[in-house]
Amino acid sequence: MLKLYNRERSGNCYKVRLMLSLLGLTYEKIPVHRAGKGRNILPPDFEKLNPLRQIPVLIADGRPYWGTVAILVFLARKYRGKAWLPLDAEGEAEVTQWLSLAQNEIFYGLGRARSMRGGRWHGFGTLEEAHTIARGALRALEGRLNEHDWLALGRPTIADIACYSYTVFAPEGGISLKPYPAVRKWLKRVESLPGYLLTPPYDGAGGPLVE
């Protein structure tokens, strides 16, 4: 059975849980907790699973896979062939460029803003800087989604799953999605996919949601 080292409020862990749900796969959750608002509490030898000591980590057939994008790629290839990630170079590149946006501008903008407002960010930068990066990411999404229902190939791919998380949590980071109607419609399309997994409830740590 698949095993997932998981923290429920982690946006990256949610991406993996969402993909597992969309694929209809069963798995065991191995819960990871925080020390208050501090870092994750992990066993001393966790670097054997991930040298960076980060979650999520997926265990499949006894082998660990770490890095959210790597896990999404593994799941897409292993269990659905080309349905969620194409095999041709052109299609794979089209998907991968949005994976890059998810891991860079979306994470360091929308994701960082969410963590900062909740008092859980242990990295660099300010909330204002995070909001500036977030608005750039949302403009990129809005431009694409004004003309396309999905980010790549005219159908749902792991690009949509990777970018959905943290975008959907924008109000927790103090960022309104009202100026981005195409993004809001796309979020609803993702939420209409068979097997969609509800987002974890807001814990209130960052104050009132920004609608």
PDB file of N, CA and C in Angstrom, residues 12 35 38 65 77-78 81 90 96 102 107 114 137 145 155 161 174 180 189-190 203:
ATOM      1  N   ASN A  12       1.397  21.670   0.031  1.00  0.00           N
ATOM      2  CA  ASN A  12       2.063  20.684  -0.818  1.00  0.00           C
ATOM      3  C   ASN A  12       1.547  19.278  -0.549  1.00  0.00           C
ATOM      4  N   ALA A  35       5.652  21.647  15.912  1.00  0.00           N
ATOM      5  CA  ALA A  35       5.888  22.076  17.285  1.00  0.00           C
ATOM      6  C   ALA A  35       5.296  23.474  17.428  1.00  0.00           C
ATOM      7  N   GLY A  38       6.044  26.083  14.958  1.00  0.00           N
ATOM      8  CA  GLY A  38       7.416  25.852  14.533  1.00  0.00           C
ATOM      9  C   GLY A  38       7.508  24.869  13.381  1.00  0.00           C
ATOM     10  N   TYR A  65       9.587   8.717  -2.396  1.00  0.00           N
ATOM     11  CA  TYR A  65       9.601   9.770  -3.420  1.00  0.00           C
ATOM     12  C   TYR A  65       9.317  11.090  -2.707  1.00  0.00           C
ATOM     13  N   ARG A  77       2.368   9.099 -14.093  1.00  0.00           N
ATOM     14  CA  ARG A  77       2.970   8.107 -14.988  1.00  0.00           C
ATOM     15  C   ARG A  77       2.626   6.670 -14.565  1.00  0.00           C
ATOM     16  N   LYS A  78       2.688   6.425 -13.266  1.00  0.00           N
ATOM     17  CA  LYS A  78       2.544   5.066 -12.748  1.00  0.00           C
ATOM     18  C   LYS A  78       1.123   4.549 -12.891  1.00  0.00           C
ATOM     19  N   GLY A  81      -0.777   6.581 -16.944  1.00  0.00           N
ATOM     20  CA  GLY A  81      -0.086   6.739 -18.211  1.00  0.00           C
ATOM     21  C   GLY A  81      -0.010   8.184 -18.656  1.00  0.00           C
ATOM     22  N   GLU A  90       6.481  17.965 -26.638  1.00  0.00           N
ATOM     23  CA  GLU A  90       5.772  19.250 -26.681  1.00  0.00           C
ATOM     24  C   GLU A  90       4.729  19.337 -25.561  1.00  0.00           C
ATOM     25  N   THR A  96       4.947  21.184 -17.950  1.00  0.00           N
ATOM     26  CA  THR A  96       6.047  21.461 -17.034  1.00  0.00           C
ATOM     27  C   THR A  96       6.224  22.947 -16.773  1.00  0.00           C
ATOM     28  N   ALA A 102       4.020  26.817 -10.383  1.00  0.00           N
ATOM     29  CA  ALA A 102       3.499  26.351  -9.097  1.00  0.00           C
ATOM     30  C   ALA A 102       4.589  26.322  -8.032  1.00  0.00           C
ATOM     31  N   PHE A 107       4.149  29.355  -5.106  1.00  0.00           N
ATOM     32  CA  PHE A 107       4.568  29.000  -3.750  1.00  0.00           C
ATOM     33  C   PHE A 107       5.152  30.205  -3.007  1.00  0.00           C
ATOM     34  N   ARG A 114       0.361  33.009   2.777  1.00  0.00           N
ATOM     35  CA  ARG A 114      -0.487  32.226   3.684  1.00  0.00           C
ATOM     36  C   ARG A 114       0.268  31.847   4.954  1.00  0.00           C
ATOM     37  N   ALA A 137       1.781  36.002 -10.246  1.00  0.00           N
ATOM     38  CA  ALA A 137       1.355  34.639 -10.552  1.00  0.00           C
ATOM     39  C   ALA A 137      -0.111  34.607 -10.961  1.00  0.00           C
ATOM     40  N   LEU A 145      -6.119  31.535 -18.461  1.00  0.00           N
ATOM     41  CA  LEU A 145      -7.455  30.980 -18.257  1.00  0.00           C
ATOM     42  C   LEU A 145      -8.559  31.840 -18.852  1.00  0.00           C
ATOM     43  N   ARG A 155      -7.140  20.105 -21.321  1.00  0.00           N
ATOM     44  CA  ARG A 155      -7.749  19.109 -20.432  1.00  0.00           C
ATOM     45  C   ARG A 155      -7.058  19.173 -19.071  1.00  0.00           C
ATOM     46  N   ILE A 161      -3.454  20.578 -10.979  1.00  0.00           N
ATOM     47  CA  ILE A 161      -3.406  20.137  -9.591  1.00  0.00           C
ATOM     48  C   ILE A 161      -2.317  20.895  -8.839  1.00  0.00           C
ATOM     49  N   GLY A 174      -4.375  36.775   2.628  1.00  0.00           N
ATOM     50  CA  GLY A 174      -4.709  38.190   2.523  1.00  0.00           C
ATOM     51  C   GLY A 174      -4.806  38.674   1.092  1.00  0.00           C
ATOM     52  N   TYR A 180      -9.795  38.379 -10.420  1.00  0.00           N
ATOM     53  CA  TYR A 180      -9.358  37.319 -11.324  1.00  0.00           C
ATOM     54  C   TYR A 180     -10.523  36.358 -11.614  1.00  0.00           C
ATOM     55  N   ARG A 189     -13.956  24.578 -11.785  1.00  0.00           N
ATOM     56  CA  ARG A 189     -13.824  23.425 -12.684  1.00  0.00           C
ATOM     57  C   ARG A 189     -13.015  22.314 -12.024  1.00  0.00           C
ATOM     58  N   VAL A 190     -11.924  22.684 -11.354  1.00  0.00           N
ATOM     59  CA  VAL A 190     -11.133  21.682 -10.640  1.00  0.00           C
ATOM     60  C   VAL A 190     -12.009  21.003  -9.581  1.00  0.00           C
ATOM     61  N   ASP A 203      -7.939  27.424   9.623  1.00  0.00           N
ATOM     62  CA  ASP A 203      -7.761  27.355  11.077  1.00  0.00           C
ATOM     63  C   ASP A 203      -7.832  28.718  11.759  1.00  0.00           C
TER      64      ASP A 203
END
